[in-house]
Structure formats: C-alpha cells, structure tokens
Amino acid sequence: MISCADFMAAIGDYLEGDVAAEVRAQLEAHLSHCSTCQVVYDSARKTITVLTDSGSFDLLESASKPITEKIMARIRSHERHS
Ligand SMILES: [Zn+2]
C-alpha cells in the first residue's frame, strides 16, 4: 500500500500517463480510498486540463512541477494544523 507522500511524488507522472501499469494500479487503489488525494488529483487534473486546452504545452511542462509543489505544500500545512 502506498502513502499519500508516494501518491504526491508520482501524481505528475500519473497525470501525464507516464507510469508503469503496476504503479498506475497502486495509485488508483490509493485514490479510491483517500479523499485527500482525490481532492488533490481533481484540482491538479483540472488545472492541467485548462493548460492543455489553451494549447500551451510548453506552459504545461513548466507549470506541472510548481503546481504539484504548491499542492504538496498545502497538504503539509494541513497536516501541521490537524
Ligand atoms: Zn492519499
């Protein structure tokens, strides 16, 4: 079973479809029972969809890492406060 940290580390590759089948299965299994990662995944996917629809693939590439880092920072601060 993977952790939220593992999921966050792999979400960029997962969103790009750049993961092995067994890794994808683990990520999807985690996603199916973790509401925190569902929220993160949904917002990251929507953000990337907006960037993709705008046709800015260069922007997508340069933005995907900072987005993941911002989301992770939010998760970390959430964990600190709870
Ligand atoms: Zn999680």
mmCIF file with all atom_site columns, C-alpha atoms and ligand atoms in Angstrom:
data_model
loop_
_atom_site.group_PDB
_atom_site.id
_atom_site.type_symbol
_atom_site.label_atom_id
_atom_site.label_alt_id
_atom_site.label_comp_id
_atom_site.label_asym_id
_atom_site.label_entity_id
_atom_site.label_seq_id
_atom_site.pdbx_PDB_ins_code
_atom_site.Cartn_x
_atom_site.Cartn_y
_atom_site.Cartn_z
_atom_site.occupancy
_atom_site.B_iso_or_equiv
_atom_site.pdbx_formal_charge
_atom_site.auth_seq_id
_atom_site.auth_comp_id
_atom_site.auth_asym_id
_atom_site.auth_atom_id
_atom_site.pdbx_PDB_model_num
ATOM   1  C  CA . MET A 1 1  ? 0.000   0.000  0.000   1.00 0.00 ? 1  MET A CA 1
ATOM   2  C  CA . ILE A 1 2  ? 1.391   3.385  -0.964  1.00 0.00 ? 2  ILE A CA 1
ATOM   3  C  CA . SER A 1 3  ? 1.167   6.504  1.203   1.00 0.00 ? 3  SER A CA 1
ATOM   4  C  CA . CYS A 1 4  ? -0.106  9.994  0.386   1.00 0.00 ? 4  CYS A CA 1
ATOM   5  C  CA . ALA A 1 5  ? 3.527   11.114 0.063   1.00 0.00 ? 5  ALA A CA 1
ATOM   6  C  CA . ASP A 1 6  ? 4.118   8.371  -2.515  1.00 0.00 ? 6  ASP A CA 1
ATOM   7  C  CA . PHE A 1 7  ? 0.990   9.438  -4.363  1.00 0.00 ? 7  PHE A CA 1
ATOM   8  C  CA . MET A 1 8  ? 2.076   13.105 -4.364  1.00 0.00 ? 8  MET A CA 1
ATOM   9  C  CA . ALA A 1 9  ? 5.527   12.139 -5.611  1.00 0.00 ? 9  ALA A CA 1
ATOM   10 C  CA . ALA A 1 10 ? 4.019   10.273 -8.558  1.00 0.00 ? 10 ALA A CA 1
ATOM   11 C  CA . ILE A 1 11 ? 0.999   12.459 -9.379  1.00 0.00 ? 11 ILE A CA 1
ATOM   12 C  CA . GLY A 1 12 ? 2.811   14.466 -12.053 1.00 0.00 ? 12 GLY A CA 1
ATOM   13 C  CA . ASP A 1 13 ? 3.843   11.337 -13.930 1.00 0.00 ? 13 ASP A CA 1
ATOM   14 C  CA . TYR A 1 14 ? 0.421   9.793  -13.354 1.00 0.00 ? 14 TYR A CA 1
ATOM   15 C  CA . LEU A 1 15 ? -1.353  12.817 -14.841 1.00 0.00 ? 15 LEU A CA 1
ATOM   16 C  CA . GLU A 1 16 ? 0.942   12.640 -17.847 1.00 0.00 ? 16 GLU A CA 1
ATOM   17 C  CA . GLY A 1 17 ? 0.267   8.919  -18.222 1.00 0.00 ? 17 GLY A CA 1
ATOM   18 C  CA . ASP A 1 18 ? 3.960   8.311  -17.722 1.00 0.00 ? 18 ASP A CA 1
ATOM   19 C  CA . VAL A 1 19 ? 3.809   5.485  -15.167 1.00 0.00 ? 19 VAL A CA 1
ATOM   20 C  CA . ALA A 1 20 ? 4.121   1.714  -15.367 1.00 0.00 ? 20 ALA A CA 1
ATOM   21 C  CA . ALA A 1 21 ? 0.893   -0.298 -15.259 1.00 0.00 ? 21 ALA A CA 1
ATOM   22 C  CA . GLU A 1 22 ? 1.544   -1.659 -11.764 1.00 0.00 ? 22 GLU A CA 1
ATOM   23 C  CA . VAL A 1 23 ? 2.355   1.813  -10.433 1.00 0.00 ? 23 VAL A CA 1
ATOM   24 C  CA . ARG A 1 24 ? -0.830  3.159  -12.002 1.00 0.00 ? 24 ARG A CA 1
ATOM   25 C  CA . ALA A 1 25 ? -2.813  0.372  -10.315 1.00 0.00 ? 25 ALA A CA 1
ATOM   26 C  CA . GLN A 1 26 ? -1.291  1.261  -6.927  1.00 0.00 ? 26 GLN A CA 1
ATOM   27 C  CA . LEU A 1 27 ? -2.014  4.962  -7.427  1.00 0.00 ? 27 LEU A CA 1
ATOM   28 C  CA . GLU A 1 28 ? -5.602  4.253  -8.444  1.00 0.00 ? 28 GLU A CA 1
ATOM   29 C  CA . ALA A 1 29 ? -6.070  1.924  -5.466  1.00 0.00 ? 29 ALA A CA 1
ATOM   30 C  CA . HIS A 1 30 ? -4.833  4.687  -3.147  1.00 0.00 ? 30 HIS A CA 1
ATOM   31 C  CA . LEU A 1 31 ? -7.029  7.258  -4.890  1.00 0.00 ? 31 LEU A CA 1
ATOM   32 C  CA . SER A 1 32 ? -10.111 5.072  -4.438  1.00 0.00 ? 32 SER A CA 1
ATOM   33 C  CA . HIS A 1 33 ? -9.915  5.226  -0.637  1.00 0.00 ? 33 HIS A CA 1
ATOM   34 C  CA . CYS A 1 34 ? -8.124  8.531  0.079   1.00 0.00 ? 34 CYS A CA 1
ATOM   35 C  CA . SER A 1 35 ? -10.337 11.636 -0.079  1.00 0.00 ? 35 SER A CA 1
ATOM   36 C  CA . THR A 1 36 ? -7.329  13.941 0.413   1.00 0.00 ? 36 THR A CA 1
ATOM   37 C  CA . CYS A 1 37 ? -5.602  12.641 -2.689  1.00 0.00 ? 37 CYS A CA 1
ATOM   38 C  CA . GLN A 1 38 ? -8.905  12.649 -4.621  1.00 0.00 ? 38 GLN A CA 1
ATOM   39 C  CA . VAL A 1 39 ? -9.180  16.402 -3.997  1.00 0.00 ? 39 VAL A CA 1
ATOM   40 C  CA . VAL A 1 40 ? -5.554  16.959 -4.952  1.00 0.00 ? 40 VAL A CA 1
ATOM   41 C  CA . TYR A 1 41 ? -5.877  14.796 -8.054  1.00 0.00 ? 41 TYR A CA 1
ATOM   42 C  CA . ASP A 1 42 ? -9.100  16.529 -9.179  1.00 0.00 ? 42 ASP A CA 1
ATOM   43 C  CA . SER A 1 43 ? -7.678  20.027 -8.790  1.00 0.00 ? 43 SER A CA 1
ATOM   44 C  CA . ALA A 1 44 ? -4.373  19.119 -10.432 1.00 0.00 ? 44 ALA A CA 1
ATOM   45 C  CA . ARG A 1 45 ? -6.149  17.411 -13.323 1.00 0.00 ? 45 ARG A CA 1
ATOM   46 C  CA . LYS A 1 46 ? -8.474  20.396 -13.839 1.00 0.00 ? 46 LYS A CA 1
ATOM   47 C  CA . THR A 1 47 ? -5.545  22.800 -13.811 1.00 0.00 ? 47 THR A CA 1
ATOM   48 C  CA . ILE A 1 48 ? -3.669  20.713 -16.356 1.00 0.00 ? 48 ILE A CA 1
ATOM   49 C  CA . THR A 1 49 ? -6.811  20.362 -18.491 1.00 0.00 ? 49 THR A CA 1
ATOM   50 C  CA . VAL A 1 50 ? -7.114  24.160 -18.615 1.00 0.00 ? 50 VAL A CA 1
ATOM   51 C  CA . LEU A 1 51 ? -3.463  24.472 -19.628 1.00 0.00 ? 51 LEU A CA 1
ATOM   52 C  CA . THR A 1 52 ? -3.809  21.700 -22.212 1.00 0.00 ? 52 THR A CA 1
ATOM   53 C  CA . ASP A 1 53 ? -6.968  23.252 -23.700 1.00 0.00 ? 53 ASP A CA 1
ATOM   54 C  CA . SER A 1 54 ? -5.134  26.533 -24.111 1.00 0.00 ? 54 SER A CA 1
ATOM   55 C  CA . GLY A 1 55 ? -2.646  24.670 -26.310 1.00 0.00 ? 55 GLY A CA 1
ATOM   56 C  CA . SER A 1 56 ? 0.279   25.752 -24.158 1.00 0.00 ? 56 SER A CA 1
ATOM   57 C  CA . PHE A 1 57 ? 2.217   22.522 -23.892 1.00 0.00 ? 57 PHE A CA 1
ATOM   58 C  CA . ASP A 1 58 ? 5.385   24.387 -23.000 1.00 0.00 ? 58 ASP A CA 1
ATOM   59 C  CA . LEU A 1 59 ? 3.448   26.079 -20.229 1.00 0.00 ? 59 LEU A CA 1
ATOM   60 C  CA . LEU A 1 60 ? 2.068   22.740 -19.105 1.00 0.00 ? 60 LEU A CA 1
ATOM   61 C  CA . GLU A 1 61 ? 5.522   21.267 -18.864 1.00 0.00 ? 61 GLU A CA 1
ATOM   62 C  CA . SER A 1 62 ? 6.969   24.161 -16.909 1.00 0.00 ? 62 SER A CA 1
ATOM   63 C  CA . ALA A 1 63 ? 3.878   24.572 -14.717 1.00 0.00 ? 63 ALA A CA 1
ATOM   64 C  CA . SER A 1 64 ? 3.230   20.974 -13.732 1.00 0.00 ? 64 SER A CA 1
ATOM   65 C  CA . LYS A 1 65 ? 6.030   20.808 -11.176 1.00 0.00 ? 65 LYS A CA 1
ATOM   66 C  CA . PRO A 1 66 ? 5.230   24.071 -9.354  1.00 0.00 ? 66 PRO A CA 1
ATOM   67 C  CA . ILE A 1 67 ? 1.560   23.026 -9.223  1.00 0.00 ? 67 ILE A CA 1
ATOM   68 C  CA . THR A 1 68 ? 2.489   19.733 -7.614  1.00 0.00 ? 68 THR A CA 1
ATOM   69 C  CA . GLU A 1 69 ? 4.766   21.529 -5.175  1.00 0.00 ? 69 GLU A CA 1
ATOM   70 C  CA . LYS A 1 70 ? 2.051   24.048 -4.250  1.00 0.00 ? 70 LYS A CA 1
ATOM   71 C  CA . ILE A 1 71 ? -0.422  21.247 -3.667  1.00 0.00 ? 71 ILE A CA 1
ATOM   72 C  CA . MET A 1 72 ? 2.086   19.355 -1.556  1.00 0.00 ? 72 MET A CA 1
ATOM   73 C  CA . ALA A 1 73 ? 2.798   22.487 0.489   1.00 0.00 ? 73 ALA A CA 1
ATOM   74 C  CA . ARG A 1 74 ? -0.924  22.818 1.120   1.00 0.00 ? 74 ARG A CA 1
ATOM   75 C  CA . ILE A 1 75 ? -1.143  19.192 2.231   1.00 0.00 ? 75 ILE A CA 1
ATOM   76 C  CA . ARG A 1 76 ? 1.831   19.617 4.541   1.00 0.00 ? 76 ARG A CA 1
ATOM   77 C  CA . SER A 1 77 ? 0.389   22.752 6.163   1.00 0.00 ? 77 SER A CA 1
ATOM   78 C  CA . HIS A 1 78 ? -2.950  20.960 6.521   1.00 0.00 ? 78 HIS A CA 1
ATOM   79 C  CA . GLU A 1 79 ? -1.221  18.082 8.295   1.00 0.00 ? 79 GLU A CA 1
ATOM   80 C  CA . ARG A 1 80 ? 0.573   20.519 10.599  1.00 0.00 ? 80 ARG A CA 1
ATOM   81 C  CA . HIS A 1 81 ? -2.693  22.134 11.685  1.00 0.00 ? 81 HIS A CA 1
ATOM   82 C  CA . SER A 1 82 ? -4.688  18.942 12.169  1.00 0.00 ? 82 SER A CA 1
HETATM 83 ZN ZN . ZN  B 2 .  ? -3.691  9.907  -0.020  1.00 0.00 ? 1  ZN  B ZN 1
#
